[in-house]
């Protein structure tokens, strides 16, 4: 009996030692690795890195070596700096590396053990620019094409920005005039409420230039009540360029949206940094029926890849407002199969509280038939999952309504201001217009006029329909102001 007690105690001590021992990769039977693999880990790093402005201005590229301990539960601890590059980049490399807590732990003797990992983080070189005293200066030719210096420049733009490139003041565009620069126009930096309320109960802000649509370069940023990034996008000549990033509250990128000529590719991550999904959305022209969304890959929260090369069966779990009590959020479970990236066969979905259920039949991503019901409600049947709100008479009628009712503000006429005002509003289940606000404006009275005209469309809309039921729908509408 004493022998067995001693053996049991020895085994416990051995396991406790194993739990505190930090192994090197070559000492483990199976080394620790990022869930999703190294390629997606590198994508995570490059997506989340914010190259410091001072380093970006010099165009420098380099590599930082960082290390940490992968714990038995997949978290990363004791993050340290190894090889350095420059202090600001070193600090940024540590910040991003600490965000990734989705490791597959090392195994030894069939049990998870702690292991040290060492990783390189690369800052890519870029085209340098002039940055002095918190201000960036860019030069352009007569056609607004970027130039490396002022020798052939017709215009220059001076933009105050902070250490990670966020605008901090008005941007001023100058025009070359003999041997000096003459101010051509100024782009005031404005902050508008974005409707997102943080933990403090206060709203966040959209930060951008007053006339970002017509400026040489424009950045639109959304922050919460603490000033933390929520969304970031770049615009040129009124069009988004590069990737749009959507952030979690911890500073980690939740979604990266990249537009190409024919498609939009969307990568999304879990809050611990693990890759979640890669999907493709085909672009289509107005009045053309869009192609269904393609899901190329999907991982569940444990790192198990359920969709591989567009094939597999998946269970989605999201938190949404309950149909029975809109003040409560409930778990919404959806399950079905993908074939060649498209939904195929029977798909079902239900709230965990039983307040809502649907079942749909798909063929190559297109819903053939569907039925849905709410608790205590009648079953609805449909063939179209979602129908967006529609202006009565169609888009042509909407265009006519706007042209007949829109008045060019006198201040905008005097300043010869042109551009687009982006308006966001809700079309409720009865077709009424609610919660009208400016997403992105141009000032000089144009924002107020756009709000007035959109509010006047009240009563002219058919509500959106989801799975056979009329629903409240968010709608974004650009209002054009063009000088005659």
XYZ file of C-alpha atoms in Angstrom:
484
model
C 0.000 0.000 0.000
C 2.849 2.322 0.910
C 4.479 1.554 -2.456
C 1.338 2.617 -4.386
C 1.013 5.815 -2.355
C 4.644 6.639 -3.084
C 4.203 5.872 -6.783
C 1.052 7.994 -6.949
C 2.826 10.891 -5.239
C 5.798 10.501 -7.601
C 3.530 10.635 -10.656
C 1.806 13.758 -9.360
C 5.138 15.459 -8.727
C 6.379 14.414 -12.169
C 3.288 15.881 -13.817
C 3.616 19.103 -11.789
C 7.238 19.422 -12.929
C 6.158 18.815 -16.516
C 3.577 21.569 -16.154
C 6.195 24.135 -15.044
C 9.026 23.015 -17.345
C 9.487 25.138 -20.460
C 10.463 22.979 -23.422
C 12.218 23.904 -26.615
C 10.580 22.855 -29.926
C 13.067 20.016 -30.498
C 12.355 18.602 -27.013
C 8.615 18.176 -27.556
C 7.059 15.208 -29.330
C 4.852 17.679 -31.210
C 5.928 21.325 -31.306
C 3.576 24.234 -30.626
C 2.192 25.923 -33.726
C -0.368 28.613 -34.604
C -3.884 27.317 -35.216
C -4.532 27.589 -38.932
C -0.854 27.170 -39.795
C 2.108 29.465 -40.410
C 0.795 31.069 -43.660
C -2.359 32.375 -41.941
C -0.305 33.381 -38.891
C 1.889 35.511 -41.152
C -1.246 37.000 -42.728
C -2.443 37.870 -39.221
C 0.843 39.616 -38.442
C 0.951 41.681 -41.636
C -2.740 42.622 -41.351
C -2.413 43.843 -37.755
C 0.960 45.580 -37.976
C 0.696 49.368 -37.996
C 4.060 50.535 -39.236
C 5.072 53.596 -37.200
C 4.927 56.814 -39.211
C 8.564 57.710 -38.534
C 9.746 54.362 -39.954
C 7.302 54.567 -42.851
C 8.542 58.062 -43.719
C 12.066 56.726 -44.109
C 10.802 53.767 -46.172
C 12.770 51.421 -43.973
C 12.228 47.693 -43.829
C 13.574 45.274 -41.272
C 12.951 42.297 -39.034
C 12.224 41.956 -35.330
C 12.663 38.633 -33.501
C 10.247 38.003 -30.633
C 9.727 35.073 -28.285
C 7.142 33.869 -25.804
C 5.825 30.863 -23.907
C 2.902 28.915 -25.368
C 0.917 27.706 -22.363
C -0.953 24.397 -22.261
C -4.237 26.201 -23.007
C -2.851 27.890 -26.145
C -2.273 31.332 -24.615
C 0.959 33.248 -25.119
C 2.827 34.565 -22.062
C 6.209 36.055 -21.143
C 6.629 37.814 -24.498
C 10.142 39.188 -24.976
C 12.179 41.008 -27.553
C 15.087 39.221 -29.216
C 16.676 40.837 -32.254
C 15.756 44.521 -32.521
C 15.167 46.751 -35.556
C 14.295 50.224 -34.248
C 12.495 51.086 -30.971
C 9.139 52.110 -32.454
C 8.966 49.016 -34.674
C 10.150 46.800 -31.801
C 7.274 48.073 -29.654
C 4.756 47.477 -32.449
C 6.048 43.937 -33.070
C 5.582 43.087 -29.385
C 2.053 44.566 -29.402
C 0.913 42.451 -32.342
C 2.633 39.253 -31.185
C 0.880 39.525 -27.797
C -2.503 39.739 -29.555
C -2.197 36.207 -30.952
C -3.436 33.718 -28.350
C -4.582 30.860 -30.571
C -1.738 28.368 -30.358
C -1.894 24.614 -30.626
C 0.172 23.655 -27.548
C 3.174 21.355 -27.666
C 2.730 17.703 -26.698
C 5.079 15.449 -24.778
C 4.113 11.967 -23.710
C 0.621 12.610 -25.030
C 0.074 15.603 -22.719
C 0.146 19.350 -23.488
C 3.269 21.090 -22.170
C 4.652 24.618 -22.079
C 7.007 25.521 -24.898
C 9.046 28.512 -25.944
C 8.394 29.871 -29.434
C 10.529 32.326 -31.382
C 9.125 34.169 -34.377
C 10.358 36.779 -36.886
C 8.114 39.779 -37.584
C 8.897 41.637 -40.792
C 8.313 45.303 -41.549
C 8.262 45.682 -45.321
C 10.059 48.589 -47.017
C 7.873 51.235 -48.655
C 8.115 54.411 -50.709
C 9.483 57.080 -48.347
C 7.898 60.483 -47.786
C 8.669 63.726 -45.964
C 7.625 63.750 -42.295
C 8.738 66.526 -39.975
C 7.297 67.820 -36.700
C 4.215 65.607 -36.947
C 3.390 66.704 -40.496
C 3.495 64.686 -43.723
C 4.193 66.437 -47.036
C 3.304 64.869 -50.394
C 4.007 66.256 -53.862
C 1.897 65.843 -57.008
C 2.110 66.802 -60.672
C -0.580 68.693 -62.618
C -2.574 65.447 -62.976
C -2.410 64.677 -59.241
C 0.116 61.878 -59.776
C 2.477 61.394 -56.790
C 6.055 62.648 -57.108
C 9.094 61.803 -54.933
C 10.101 65.454 -54.396
C 9.210 69.051 -55.213
C 11.401 69.487 -58.316
C 8.525 68.921 -60.803
C 5.598 69.356 -58.421
C 2.542 71.454 -59.224
C 0.804 70.720 -55.923
C 1.773 69.712 -52.424
C -0.414 68.445 -49.598
C 0.561 69.032 -45.974
C -1.205 66.710 -43.519
C -0.703 66.541 -39.731
C -0.690 62.871 -38.654
C 0.189 60.991 -35.480
C 2.685 58.184 -34.889
C 0.506 55.573 -36.648
C -0.761 57.756 -39.494
C -4.102 58.947 -38.086
C -4.971 62.543 -39.114
C -4.698 65.093 -36.299
C -5.462 68.366 -38.089
C -6.570 70.082 -41.293
C -4.914 69.018 -44.543
C -3.817 71.935 -46.731
C -3.220 71.717 -50.480
C -0.831 74.259 -52.015
C -0.255 75.158 -55.660
C 3.147 76.125 -57.038
C 3.279 79.838 -57.854
C 6.597 81.016 -59.288
C 9.106 80.477 -56.475
C 6.592 79.931 -53.682
C 3.589 77.862 -52.667
C 0.120 79.398 -52.519
C -2.687 77.791 -50.528
C -5.211 76.306 -52.990
C -7.738 74.879 -50.555
C -8.029 73.480 -47.063
C -9.623 70.226 -45.935
C -10.877 70.657 -42.357
C -10.563 67.615 -40.125
C -13.969 66.868 -38.639
C -15.349 64.503 -36.021
C -18.909 63.245 -36.403
C -20.751 60.898 -34.082
C -20.793 57.375 -35.515
C -23.736 56.086 -33.478
C -21.588 53.456 -31.730
C -21.947 53.696 -27.952
C -19.088 52.372 -25.866
C -18.966 51.144 -22.274
C -19.072 54.715 -20.992
C -22.427 55.234 -22.684
C -20.887 57.919 -24.888
C -20.824 57.666 -28.663
C -17.732 57.222 -30.800
C -16.708 59.291 -33.808
C -15.973 59.195 -37.503
C -12.760 61.100 -38.170
C -11.960 62.337 -41.663
C -11.553 65.346 -43.878
C -14.507 67.591 -44.641
C -14.199 66.975 -48.366
C -12.361 63.664 -48.442
C -14.098 62.610 -51.671
C -12.363 65.281 -53.777
C -9.020 65.470 -52.006
C -5.766 64.001 -53.299
C -5.744 61.328 -50.591
C -8.310 60.642 -47.881
C -8.583 58.461 -44.826
C -11.787 57.709 -42.924
C -11.487 56.365 -39.393
C -14.115 55.286 -36.894
C -13.234 55.195 -33.186
C -15.117 54.279 -30.024
C -15.662 56.454 -26.951
C -12.103 55.681 -25.760
C -10.516 56.610 -29.079
C -9.772 52.974 -29.987
C -9.988 52.074 -33.675
C -13.211 50.463 -34.894
C -12.823 50.834 -38.650
C -10.265 52.216 -41.080
C -10.436 52.802 -44.836
C -8.679 54.905 -47.480
C -10.287 56.819 -50.336
C -8.990 58.318 -53.564
C -11.175 60.203 -56.040
C -14.206 59.053 -54.095
C -13.330 55.348 -54.264
C -12.004 53.083 -51.565
C -8.463 51.928 -52.269
C -6.530 49.209 -50.518
C -7.984 47.174 -47.687
C -10.704 48.212 -45.267
C -10.080 47.016 -41.710
C -12.646 46.386 -38.968
C -11.313 46.059 -35.398
C -12.208 44.290 -32.170
C -12.152 46.322 -28.956
C -8.744 44.832 -28.050
C -7.134 46.353 -31.157
C -7.067 43.115 -33.151
C -8.335 43.148 -36.749
C -11.666 41.303 -36.938
C -12.137 41.590 -40.691
C -10.116 42.621 -43.723
C -12.024 43.560 -46.876
C -10.121 43.760 -50.171
C -11.739 44.800 -53.446
C -10.471 43.554 -56.796
C -11.793 44.093 -60.337
C -14.370 41.297 -60.250
C -14.510 40.175 -56.624
C -14.237 41.229 -53.002
C -12.235 38.925 -50.705
C -13.014 39.005 -46.979
C -10.768 37.464 -44.322
C -12.076 37.293 -40.748
C -10.516 36.310 -37.413
C -11.650 35.318 -33.932
C -10.885 37.697 -31.061
C -7.851 35.604 -30.031
C -6.247 36.000 -33.476
C -7.167 32.615 -34.935
C -8.253 32.671 -38.568
C -12.011 32.198 -38.897
C -13.128 32.445 -42.497
C -12.085 33.314 -46.041
C -14.915 34.180 -48.390
C -15.372 35.708 -51.840
C -18.174 37.982 -53.020
C -18.582 38.575 -56.759
C -19.190 42.138 -57.912
C -22.163 42.832 -60.111
C -23.587 45.758 -61.991
C -26.761 47.610 -60.982
C -29.935 45.817 -62.063
C -27.922 42.584 -62.298
C -28.618 39.702 -59.938
C -25.544 39.073 -57.815
C -23.729 35.770 -57.540
C -23.991 33.965 -54.206
C -21.197 34.329 -51.683
C -18.416 31.734 -51.809
C -16.874 30.391 -48.603
C -13.394 29.110 -49.395
C -12.346 28.124 -45.867
C -13.775 28.096 -42.350
C -12.355 27.171 -38.925
C -14.357 26.685 -35.736
C -13.237 28.354 -32.499
C -11.074 25.354 -31.540
C -9.011 25.625 -34.722
C -10.663 22.710 -36.525
C -11.009 23.510 -40.230
C -14.540 22.567 -41.274
C -14.461 23.998 -44.811
C -11.426 23.087 -46.924
C -11.141 24.397 -50.500
C -14.846 25.181 -50.470
C -15.928 21.700 -49.348
C -17.327 20.535 -46.010
C -20.066 20.833 -43.436
C -20.213 23.687 -40.948
C -22.039 24.889 -37.854
C -22.165 28.654 -37.359
C -22.757 30.080 -33.894
C -23.495 33.797 -33.510
C -25.157 36.024 -30.940
C -28.166 37.962 -32.256
C -31.244 39.710 -30.897
C -33.994 37.269 -29.949
C -37.231 37.372 -31.924
C -39.256 36.888 -28.731
C -37.479 39.626 -26.749
C -35.454 42.178 -28.721
C -33.776 43.440 -25.534
C -32.016 40.084 -25.172
C -29.214 38.537 -27.227
C -29.468 34.817 -27.935
C -27.292 32.201 -29.578
C -28.225 31.596 -33.218
C -27.102 28.224 -34.617
C -26.975 27.496 -38.363
C -25.876 24.249 -39.976
C -25.382 23.016 -43.517
C -22.940 21.922 -46.219
C -20.784 23.718 -48.781
C -19.855 22.375 -52.186
C -17.317 24.251 -54.323
C -17.710 27.149 -51.902
C -21.496 27.427 -52.261
C -24.290 26.383 -49.922
C -25.711 23.037 -51.023
C -28.629 20.909 -49.828
C -30.574 21.478 -46.625
C -29.618 24.326 -44.273
C -31.261 24.896 -40.907
C -31.065 27.602 -38.284
C -32.607 28.229 -34.885
C -32.316 30.388 -31.761
C -31.263 28.537 -28.633
C -34.430 29.766 -26.879
C -36.627 28.273 -29.611
C -38.080 31.657 -30.587
C -37.123 31.281 -34.258
C -36.450 28.512 -36.785
C -35.782 28.195 -40.517
C -35.086 25.460 -43.049
C -33.854 26.102 -46.602
C -32.935 24.040 -49.649
C -29.949 25.252 -51.702
C -28.605 24.491 -55.157
C -25.188 25.967 -56.024
C -25.627 28.702 -53.444
C -29.120 29.726 -54.549
C -32.072 29.218 -52.203
C -34.731 27.093 -53.930
C -37.298 26.963 -51.143
C -37.446 28.044 -47.529
C -39.718 28.100 -44.537
C -39.428 29.937 -41.230
C -41.456 30.402 -38.073
C -41.356 32.299 -34.804
C -42.571 30.991 -31.462
C -46.370 30.984 -31.562
C -46.395 32.392 -35.104
C -47.474 30.988 -38.453
C -45.025 29.326 -40.836
C -43.878 31.561 -43.717
C -42.697 30.178 -47.065
C -40.307 31.936 -49.439
C -37.750 31.496 -52.211
C -35.694 34.671 -51.639
C -33.850 34.809 -48.313
C -33.319 38.571 -48.271
C -34.936 41.338 -50.275
C -33.490 44.822 -49.723
C -35.754 47.833 -49.264
C -36.939 49.341 -52.543
C -37.956 52.869 -53.446
C -41.436 52.690 -54.939
C -40.930 52.857 -58.688
C -37.316 51.664 -58.531
C -33.928 53.367 -58.675
C -34.931 55.539 -61.629
C -37.849 56.935 -59.622
C -35.504 57.562 -56.672
C -33.130 59.466 -58.941
C -35.988 61.595 -60.251
C -37.224 62.284 -56.710
C -33.790 63.438 -55.585
C -33.202 65.648 -58.635
C -36.628 67.293 -58.222
C -36.249 67.949 -54.494
C -32.525 68.561 -53.964
C -31.498 72.215 -53.720
C -27.862 73.318 -53.995
C -27.015 75.212 -50.769
C -25.988 78.857 -51.383
C -22.822 78.446 -49.268
C -21.760 75.456 -51.380
C -22.445 77.410 -54.592
C -20.310 80.344 -53.425
C -17.476 78.022 -52.381
C -17.931 75.933 -55.554
C -17.985 72.805 -53.412
C -18.850 69.529 -55.134
C -18.904 65.906 -54.027
C -21.017 63.256 -52.355
C -22.716 63.253 -48.984
C -23.159 59.723 -47.653
C -26.349 59.302 -45.636
C -27.221 56.339 -43.404
C -30.786 55.622 -42.321
C -33.148 52.841 -41.299
C -36.185 51.746 -43.296
C -38.393 50.070 -40.721
C -40.765 47.142 -41.180
C -43.578 49.546 -42.120
C -41.456 51.296 -44.774
C -40.897 54.462 -42.722
C -37.548 56.292 -42.703
C -35.827 56.533 -39.290
C -32.465 57.393 -37.676
C -31.186 59.519 -40.564
C -27.570 60.658 -40.126
C -24.549 61.776 -42.132
C -21.849 59.155 -42.572
C -19.522 61.339 -44.602
C -20.172 64.939 -45.570
C -18.721 67.854 -47.525
C -20.014 70.769 -45.453
C -21.189 74.202 -46.654
C -24.827 73.287 -46.011
C -24.739 70.203 -48.260
C -24.911 67.778 -45.326
C -28.065 69.412 -43.958
C -29.678 69.488 -47.398
C -28.935 65.797 -47.962
C -30.513 64.979 -44.590
C -33.609 67.018 -45.467
C -34.142 65.301 -48.823
C -33.635 61.785 -47.452
C -36.134 62.460 -44.664
C -38.576 63.610 -47.350
C -38.465 60.126 -48.942
C -40.443 58.855 -45.941
C -43.499 56.965 -47.168
C -41.931 56.153 -50.545
C -40.222 52.891 -49.565
C -41.112 49.214 -49.577
C -39.547 47.589 -46.477
C -36.861 44.932 -46.646
C -37.918 41.314 -46.278
C -35.934 38.549 -44.561
C -37.148 34.963 -44.787
C -40.685 36.056 -45.592
C -40.921 38.714 -42.837
C -40.710 42.495 -43.158
C -37.744 43.752 -41.130
C -35.921 46.951 -40.171
C -33.032 47.496 -42.596
C -30.024 49.819 -42.565
C -29.599 51.698 -45.843
C -26.737 53.879 -47.102
C -27.342 56.415 -49.865
C -24.866 58.783 -51.571
C -26.314 62.200 -52.467
C -24.449 63.900 -55.335
C -23.791 67.628 -55.414
C -22.424 68.637 -58.831
C -22.036 72.224 -60.011
C -23.958 72.973 -63.243
